[in-house]
Amino acid sequence: MEAQPSVPASSQVPLKDVALLFLKLGTIAFGGPAAHIAMLEDEVVRRRQWVSREKFLDMLGAANLVPGPNSTELAIHIGRHVAGWRGLLVAGACFILPAMLIVGALAWGYVTYGSLPQIGGFLYGIKPVIIAVVLQALWGLSRTALKTKSLAALACGIALLSLLGVNELLLLFLAGLGWGIRRAFVERKGSTTLLGIGVLPLAGLTPVSAGSVPFGLWPMFWFFLKVGSVLYGSGYVLLAFLNQGLVERMGWISSAQLLDAVAIGQVTPGPVFTTATFIGYLLGGPWGALVATVGIFVPAFFFVAVSGPMIPRIRKSPVAGAVLDGVNVASLGLMAAVTLQLARSAVMDAFTLGLALLSAGLLMRFRLNSAWLVLGGALLGLLALSWR
């Protein structure tokens, strides 16, 4: 077992270091939440040793229990842990800012020229690298989270059910609740905290109702605030919410514009929620982009501020701690399932297979920084396609 490094207490990491790290991650974090989580683990657990693996897993579990963009909320949790309340704001803002600027620039080009740029070659080399980065993170986190054979079996079961199409929120809820009940049965006692944690995911089932209103910055802000407050799940869930509210009810954008916005949110670095930035720019220019972005991300800061201080108390309760263990393991199972699905589209030929294996070897043997691998993969992908 790999020895755990000494980890600094909260408020020991300078804000400048927090800002620089999350600005970098927000600029290179391609590949969606699973890849973001892997890059966060590589930077704050392996390299900088700001956070222990156990604490990292607990923050990941807490982020999965509340609505909003999980990887962004994990970044906010880390910022709060290592630099206090100012770190909470700085980490979250710096992780979001690069993606917001990139998406805003693409939205300007879209409005000006009426089309999306061709970035296929850029992503061709990045995707295999991302698979290697996620696999390395899964390997390290699983050795900490899978404390028993039963937990390992739970993780495998969650991954299989996810691949079969079972709702990810339901899997998280059942894994946490089931593991908590198991522990309560063993301990012969219940816990009021168990109920509190178990019902948290149900908040995400509240439907969004934006109402039929003429366009304005404030109505748009409140719409995105509601979406950020109740949304669980992937970019496809976000697509459903936005289609129902902005296309069908309000008629502010067309279906084609919505699909373009979601595509940009998925292929650019950083959180997929920056889809809101693109839509905001289409509707209200630069101010619209800013208002929409703030609206959809503000709830994430609120949920972390409220739930973050609860994590140590949850760990002190045997039953509540077991719930968190179940959610942590389920999170890894879901991450493994997503990685397998991503690998099907990322590893499509001999070149991408070789790039994925090379990246994995460099990560395992030399612990090469994932930022350099992502940039190198992008360059190799562009060169490979140009030679064809």
mmCIF file with all atom_site columns, N, CA and C in Angstrom, residues 5-47:
data_model
loop_
_atom_site.group_PDB
_atom_site.id
_atom_site.type_symbol
_atom_site.label_atom_id
_atom_site.label_alt_id
_atom_site.label_comp_id
_atom_site.label_asym_id
_atom_site.label_entity_id
_atom_site.label_seq_id
_atom_site.pdbx_PDB_ins_code
_atom_site.Cartn_x
_atom_site.Cartn_y
_atom_site.Cartn_z
_atom_site.occupancy
_atom_site.B_iso_or_equiv
_atom_site.pdbx_formal_charge
_atom_site.auth_seq_id
_atom_site.auth_comp_id
_atom_site.auth_asym_id
_atom_site.auth_atom_id
_atom_site.pdbx_PDB_model_num
ATOM 1   N N  . PRO A 1 5  ? 0.966   10.793 2.166   1.00 0.00 ? 5  PRO A N  1
ATOM 2   C CA . PRO A 1 5  ? 1.804   11.915 2.528   1.00 0.00 ? 5  PRO A CA 1
ATOM 3   C C  . PRO A 1 5  ? 1.180   12.731 3.634   1.00 0.00 ? 5  PRO A C  1
ATOM 4   N N  . SER A 1 6  ? 2.006   13.521 4.290   1.00 0.00 ? 6  SER A N  1
ATOM 5   C CA . SER A 1 6  ? 1.467   14.463 5.258   1.00 0.00 ? 6  SER A CA 1
ATOM 6   C C  . SER A 1 6  ? 0.723   15.537 4.491   1.00 0.00 ? 6  SER A C  1
ATOM 7   N N  . VAL A 1 7  ? -0.454  15.898 4.996   1.00 0.00 ? 7  VAL A N  1
ATOM 8   C CA . VAL A 1 7  ? -1.333  16.814 4.289   1.00 0.00 ? 7  VAL A CA 1
ATOM 9   C C  . VAL A 1 7  ? -1.498  18.079 5.095   1.00 0.00 ? 7  VAL A C  1
ATOM 10  N N  . PRO A 1 8  ? -1.399  19.247 4.485   1.00 0.00 ? 8  PRO A N  1
ATOM 11  C CA . PRO A 1 8  ? -1.520  20.479 5.215   1.00 0.00 ? 8  PRO A CA 1
ATOM 12  C C  . PRO A 1 8  ? -2.909  20.689 5.761   1.00 0.00 ? 8  PRO A C  1
ATOM 13  N N  . ALA A 1 9  ? -2.986  21.341 6.894   1.00 0.00 ? 9  ALA A N  1
ATOM 14  C CA . ALA A 1 9  ? -4.280  21.684 7.449   1.00 0.00 ? 9  ALA A CA 1
ATOM 15  C C  . ALA A 1 9  ? -4.911  22.793 6.626   1.00 0.00 ? 9  ALA A C  1
ATOM 16  N N  . SER A 1 10 ? -6.216  22.980 6.860   1.00 0.00 ? 10 SER A N  1
ATOM 17  C CA . SER A 1 10 ? -6.923  24.018 6.124   1.00 0.00 ? 10 SER A CA 1
ATOM 18  C C  . SER A 1 10 ? -6.260  25.367 6.324   1.00 0.00 ? 10 SER A C  1
ATOM 19  N N  . SER A 1 11 ? -6.301  26.208 5.307   1.00 0.00 ? 11 SER A N  1
ATOM 20  C CA . SER A 1 11 ? -5.797  27.576 5.312   1.00 0.00 ? 11 SER A CA 1
ATOM 21  C C  . SER A 1 11 ? -4.276  27.649 5.283   1.00 0.00 ? 11 SER A C  1
ATOM 22  N N  . GLN A 1 12 ? -3.578  26.586 4.904   1.00 0.00 ? 12 GLN A N  1
ATOM 23  C CA . GLN A 1 12 ? -2.123  26.628 4.840   1.00 0.00 ? 12 GLN A CA 1
ATOM 24  C C  . GLN A 1 12 ? -1.592  26.865 3.429   1.00 0.00 ? 12 GLN A C  1
ATOM 25  N N  . VAL A 1 13 ? -2.428  26.667 2.420   1.00 0.00 ? 13 VAL A N  1
ATOM 26  C CA . VAL A 1 13 ? -1.983  26.843 1.038   1.00 0.00 ? 13 VAL A CA 1
ATOM 27  C C  . VAL A 1 13 ? -2.253  28.284 0.608   1.00 0.00 ? 13 VAL A C  1
ATOM 28  N N  . PRO A 1 14 ? -1.252  28.997 0.083   1.00 0.00 ? 14 PRO A N  1
ATOM 29  C CA . PRO A 1 14 ? -1.467  30.388 -0.349  1.00 0.00 ? 14 PRO A CA 1
ATOM 30  C C  . PRO A 1 14 ? -2.524  30.476 -1.442  1.00 0.00 ? 14 PRO A C  1
ATOM 31  N N  . LEU A 1 15 ? -3.321  31.546 -1.389  1.00 0.00 ? 15 LEU A N  1
ATOM 32  C CA . LEU A 1 15 ? -4.377  31.735 -2.379  1.00 0.00 ? 15 LEU A CA 1
ATOM 33  C C  . LEU A 1 15 ? -3.817  31.802 -3.801  1.00 0.00 ? 15 LEU A C  1
ATOM 34  N N  . LYS A 1 16 ? -2.621  32.373 -3.943  1.00 0.00 ? 16 LYS A N  1
ATOM 35  C CA . LYS A 1 16 ? -2.022  32.472 -5.265  1.00 0.00 ? 16 LYS A CA 1
ATOM 36  C C  . LYS A 1 16 ? -1.806  31.090 -5.859  1.00 0.00 ? 16 LYS A C  1
ATOM 37  N N  . ASP A 1 17 ? -1.330  30.148 -5.039  1.00 0.00 ? 17 ASP A N  1
ATOM 38  C CA . ASP A 1 17 ? -1.100  28.787 -5.533  1.00 0.00 ? 17 ASP A CA 1
ATOM 39  C C  . ASP A 1 17 ? -2.412  28.114 -5.912  1.00 0.00 ? 17 ASP A C  1
ATOM 40  N N  . VAL A 1 18 ? -3.451  28.352 -5.097  1.00 0.00 ? 18 VAL A N  1
ATOM 41  C CA . VAL A 1 18 ? -4.776  27.795 -5.401  1.00 0.00 ? 18 VAL A CA 1
ATOM 42  C C  . VAL A 1 18 ? -5.281  28.349 -6.732  1.00 0.00 ? 18 VAL A C  1
ATOM 43  N N  . ALA A 1 19 ? -5.154  29.667 -6.907  1.00 0.00 ? 19 ALA A N  1
ATOM 44  C CA . ALA A 1 19 ? -5.637  30.313 -8.134  1.00 0.00 ? 19 ALA A CA 1
ATOM 45  C C  . ALA A 1 19 ? -4.899  29.785 -9.364  1.00 0.00 ? 19 ALA A C  1
ATOM 46  N N  . LEU A 1 20 ? -3.575  29.681 -9.288  1.00 0.00 ? 20 LEU A N  1
ATOM 47  C CA . LEU A 1 20 ? -2.797  29.235 -10.444 1.00 0.00 ? 20 LEU A CA 1
ATOM 48  C C  . LEU A 1 20 ? -3.126  27.792 -10.822 1.00 0.00 ? 20 LEU A C  1
ATOM 49  N N  . LEU A 1 21 ? -3.279  26.926 -9.815  1.00 0.00 ? 21 LEU A N  1
ATOM 50  C CA . LEU A 1 21 ? -3.589  25.531 -10.117 1.00 0.00 ? 21 LEU A CA 1
ATOM 51  C C  . LEU A 1 21 ? -4.930  25.403 -10.810 1.00 0.00 ? 21 LEU A C  1
ATOM 52  N N  . PHE A 1 22 ? -5.967  26.065 -10.282 1.00 0.00 ? 22 PHE A N  1
ATOM 53  C CA . PHE A 1 22 ? -7.289  25.876 -10.846 1.00 0.00 ? 22 PHE A CA 1
ATOM 54  C C  . PHE A 1 22 ? -7.483  26.631 -12.152 1.00 0.00 ? 22 PHE A C  1
ATOM 55  N N  . LEU A 1 23 ? -6.724  27.690 -12.369 1.00 0.00 ? 23 LEU A N  1
ATOM 56  C CA . LEU A 1 23 ? -6.722  28.316 -13.693 1.00 0.00 ? 23 LEU A CA 1
ATOM 57  C C  . LEU A 1 23 ? -6.129  27.357 -14.725 1.00 0.00 ? 23 LEU A C  1
ATOM 58  N N  . LYS A 1 24 ? -5.054  26.669 -14.339 1.00 0.00 ? 24 LYS A N  1
ATOM 59  C CA . LYS A 1 24 ? -4.442  25.698 -15.250 1.00 0.00 ? 24 LYS A CA 1
ATOM 60  C C  . LYS A 1 24 ? -5.397  24.554 -15.548 1.00 0.00 ? 24 LYS A C  1
ATOM 61  N N  . LEU A 1 25 ? -5.997  24.013 -14.498 1.00 0.00 ? 25 LEU A N  1
ATOM 62  C CA . LEU A 1 25 ? -6.910  22.888 -14.692 1.00 0.00 ? 25 LEU A CA 1
ATOM 63  C C  . LEU A 1 25 ? -8.124  23.300 -15.517 1.00 0.00 ? 25 LEU A C  1
ATOM 64  N N  . GLY A 1 26 ? -8.639  24.490 -15.273 1.00 0.00 ? 26 GLY A N  1
ATOM 65  C CA . GLY A 1 26 ? -9.785  24.956 -16.043 1.00 0.00 ? 26 GLY A CA 1
ATOM 66  C C  . GLY A 1 26 ? -9.471  25.147 -17.508 1.00 0.00 ? 26 GLY A C  1
ATOM 67  N N  . THR A 1 27 ? -8.188  25.311 -17.828 1.00 0.00 ? 27 THR A N  1
ATOM 68  C CA . THR A 1 27 ? -7.770  25.516 -19.216 1.00 0.00 ? 27 THR A CA 1
ATOM 69  C C  . THR A 1 27 ? -7.530  24.208 -19.955 1.00 0.00 ? 27 THR A C  1
ATOM 70  N N  . ILE A 1 28 ? -7.129  23.153 -19.245 1.00 0.00 ? 28 ILE A N  1
ATOM 71  C CA . ILE A 1 28 ? -6.754  21.896 -19.916 1.00 0.00 ? 28 ILE A CA 1
ATOM 72  C C  . ILE A 1 28 ? -7.683  20.730 -19.582 1.00 0.00 ? 28 ILE A C  1
ATOM 73  N N  . ALA A 1 29 ? -8.698  20.953 -18.753 1.00 0.00 ? 29 ALA A N  1
ATOM 74  C CA . ALA A 1 29 ? -9.535  19.849 -18.266 1.00 0.00 ? 29 ALA A CA 1
ATOM 75  C C  . ALA A 1 29 ? -10.567 19.440 -19.305 1.00 0.00 ? 29 ALA A C  1
ATOM 76  N N  . PHE A 1 30 ? -10.117 18.758 -20.351 1.00 0.00 ? 30 PHE A N  1
ATOM 77  C CA . PHE A 1 30 ? -11.013 18.189 -21.347 1.00 0.00 ? 30 PHE A CA 1
ATOM 78  C C  . PHE A 1 30 ? -11.541 16.846 -20.850 1.00 0.00 ? 30 PHE A C  1
ATOM 79  N N  . GLY A 1 31 ? -12.649 16.400 -21.443 1.00 0.00 ? 31 GLY A N  1
ATOM 80  C CA . GLY A 1 31 ? -13.078 15.021 -21.233 1.00 0.00 ? 31 GLY A CA 1
ATOM 81  C C  . GLY A 1 31 ? -14.244 14.807 -20.299 1.00 0.00 ? 31 GLY A C  1
ATOM 82  N N  . GLY A 1 32 ? -14.813 15.852 -19.722 1.00 0.00 ? 32 GLY A N  1
ATOM 83  C CA . GLY A 1 32 ? -15.970 15.687 -18.858 1.00 0.00 ? 32 GLY A CA 1
ATOM 84  C C  . GLY A 1 32 ? -15.609 15.433 -17.406 1.00 0.00 ? 32 GLY A C  1
ATOM 85  N N  . PRO A 1 33 ? -16.618 15.262 -16.526 1.00 0.00 ? 33 PRO A N  1
ATOM 86  C CA . PRO A 1 33 ? -16.389 15.170 -15.082 1.00 0.00 ? 33 PRO A CA 1
ATOM 87  C C  . PRO A 1 33 ? -15.401 14.085 -14.652 1.00 0.00 ? 33 PRO A C  1
ATOM 88  N N  . ALA A 1 34 ? -15.467 12.893 -15.267 1.00 0.00 ? 34 ALA A N  1
ATOM 89  C CA . ALA A 1 34 ? -14.550 11.816 -14.869 1.00 0.00 ? 34 ALA A CA 1
ATOM 90  C C  . ALA A 1 34 ? -13.101 12.231 -15.087 1.00 0.00 ? 34 ALA A C  1
ATOM 91  N N  . ALA A 1 35 ? -12.827 12.872 -16.221 1.00 0.00 ? 35 ALA A N  1
ATOM 92  C CA . ALA A 1 35 ? -11.471 13.342 -16.500 1.00 0.00 ? 35 ALA A CA 1
ATOM 93  C C  . ALA A 1 35 ? -11.075 14.477 -15.566 1.00 0.00 ? 35 ALA A C  1
ATOM 94  N N  . HIS A 1 36 ? -12.016 15.378 -15.270 1.00 0.00 ? 36 HIS A N  1
ATOM 95  C CA . HIS A 1 36 ? -11.716 16.482 -14.343 1.00 0.00 ? 36 HIS A CA 1
ATOM 96  C C  . HIS A 1 36 ? -11.320 15.938 -12.971 1.00 0.00 ? 36 HIS A C  1
ATOM 97  N N  . ILE A 1 37 ? -12.093 14.959 -12.494 1.00 0.00 ? 37 ILE A N  1
ATOM 98  C CA . ILE A 1 37 ? -11.822 14.366 -11.182 1.00 0.00 ? 37 ILE A CA 1
ATOM 99  C C  . ILE A 1 37 ? -10.445 13.713 -11.172 1.00 0.00 ? 37 ILE A C  1
ATOM 100 N N  . ALA A 1 38 ? -10.115 13.029 -12.267 1.00 0.00 ? 38 ALA A N  1
ATOM 101 C CA . ALA A 1 38 ? -8.803  12.387 -12.357 1.00 0.00 ? 38 ALA A CA 1
ATOM 102 C C  . ALA A 1 38 ? -7.685  13.420 -12.311 1.00 0.00 ? 38 ALA A C  1
ATOM 103 N N  . MET A 1 39 ? -7.841  14.527 -13.019 1.00 0.00 ? 39 MET A N  1
ATOM 104 C CA . MET A 1 39 ? -6.810  15.565 -13.013 1.00 0.00 ? 39 MET A CA 1
ATOM 105 C C  . MET A 1 39 ? -6.698  16.229 -11.644 1.00 0.00 ? 39 MET A C  1
ATOM 106 N N  . LEU A 1 40 ? -7.826  16.436 -10.990 1.00 0.00 ? 40 LEU A N  1
ATOM 107 C CA . LEU A 1 40 ? -7.796  17.000 -9.637  1.00 0.00 ? 40 LEU A CA 1
ATOM 108 C C  . LEU A 1 40 ? -7.050  16.078 -8.687  1.00 0.00 ? 40 LEU A C  1
ATOM 109 N N  . GLU A 1 41 ? -7.341  14.772 -8.783  1.00 0.00 ? 41 GLU A N  1
ATOM 110 C CA . GLU A 1 41 ? -6.652  13.805 -7.918  1.00 0.00 ? 41 GLU A CA 1
ATOM 111 C C  . GLU A 1 41 ? -5.149  13.805 -8.183  1.00 0.00 ? 41 GLU A C  1
ATOM 112 N N  . ASP A 1 42 ? -4.776  13.871 -9.449  1.00 0.00 ? 42 ASP A N  1
ATOM 113 C CA . ASP A 1 42 ? -3.355  13.870 -9.800  1.00 0.00 ? 42 ASP A CA 1
ATOM 114 C C  . ASP A 1 42 ? -2.639  15.089 -9.217  1.00 0.00 ? 42 ASP A C  1
ATOM 115 N N  . GLU A 1 43 ? -3.285  16.238 -9.281  1.00 0.00 ? 43 GLU A N  1
ATOM 116 C CA . GLU A 1 43 ? -2.636  17.479 -8.845  1.00 0.00 ? 43 GLU A CA 1
ATOM 117 C C  . GLU A 1 43 ? -2.631  17.652 -7.332  1.00 0.00 ? 43 GLU A C  1
ATOM 118 N N  . VAL A 1 44 ? -3.776  17.442 -6.680  1.00 0.00 ? 44 VAL A N  1
ATOM 119 C CA . VAL A 1 44 ? -3.859  17.802 -5.256  1.00 0.00 ? 44 VAL A CA 1
ATOM 120 C C  . VAL A 1 44 ? -3.528  16.654 -4.317  1.00 0.00 ? 44 VAL A C  1
ATOM 121 N N  . VAL A 1 45 ? -3.637  15.400 -4.810  1.00 0.00 ? 45 VAL A N  1
ATOM 122 C CA . VAL A 1 45 ? -3.292  14.251 -3.960  1.00 0.00 ? 45 VAL A CA 1
ATOM 123 C C  . VAL A 1 45 ? -1.874  13.767 -4.253  1.00 0.00 ? 45 VAL A C  1
ATOM 124 N N  . ARG A 1 46 ? -1.567  13.502 -5.514  1.00 0.00 ? 46 ARG A N  1
ATOM 125 C CA . ARG A 1 46 ? -0.276  12.910 -5.869  1.00 0.00 ? 46 ARG A CA 1
ATOM 126 C C  . ARG A 1 46 ? 0.853   13.930 -5.877  1.00 0.00 ? 46 ARG A C  1
ATOM 127 N N  . ARG A 1 47 ? 0.640   15.056 -6.540  1.00 0.00 ? 47 ARG A N  1
ATOM 128 C CA . ARG A 1 47 ? 1.751   15.980 -6.776  1.00 0.00 ? 47 ARG A CA 1
ATOM 129 C C  . ARG A 1 47 ? 1.948   16.971 -5.638  1.00 0.00 ? 47 ARG A C  1
#
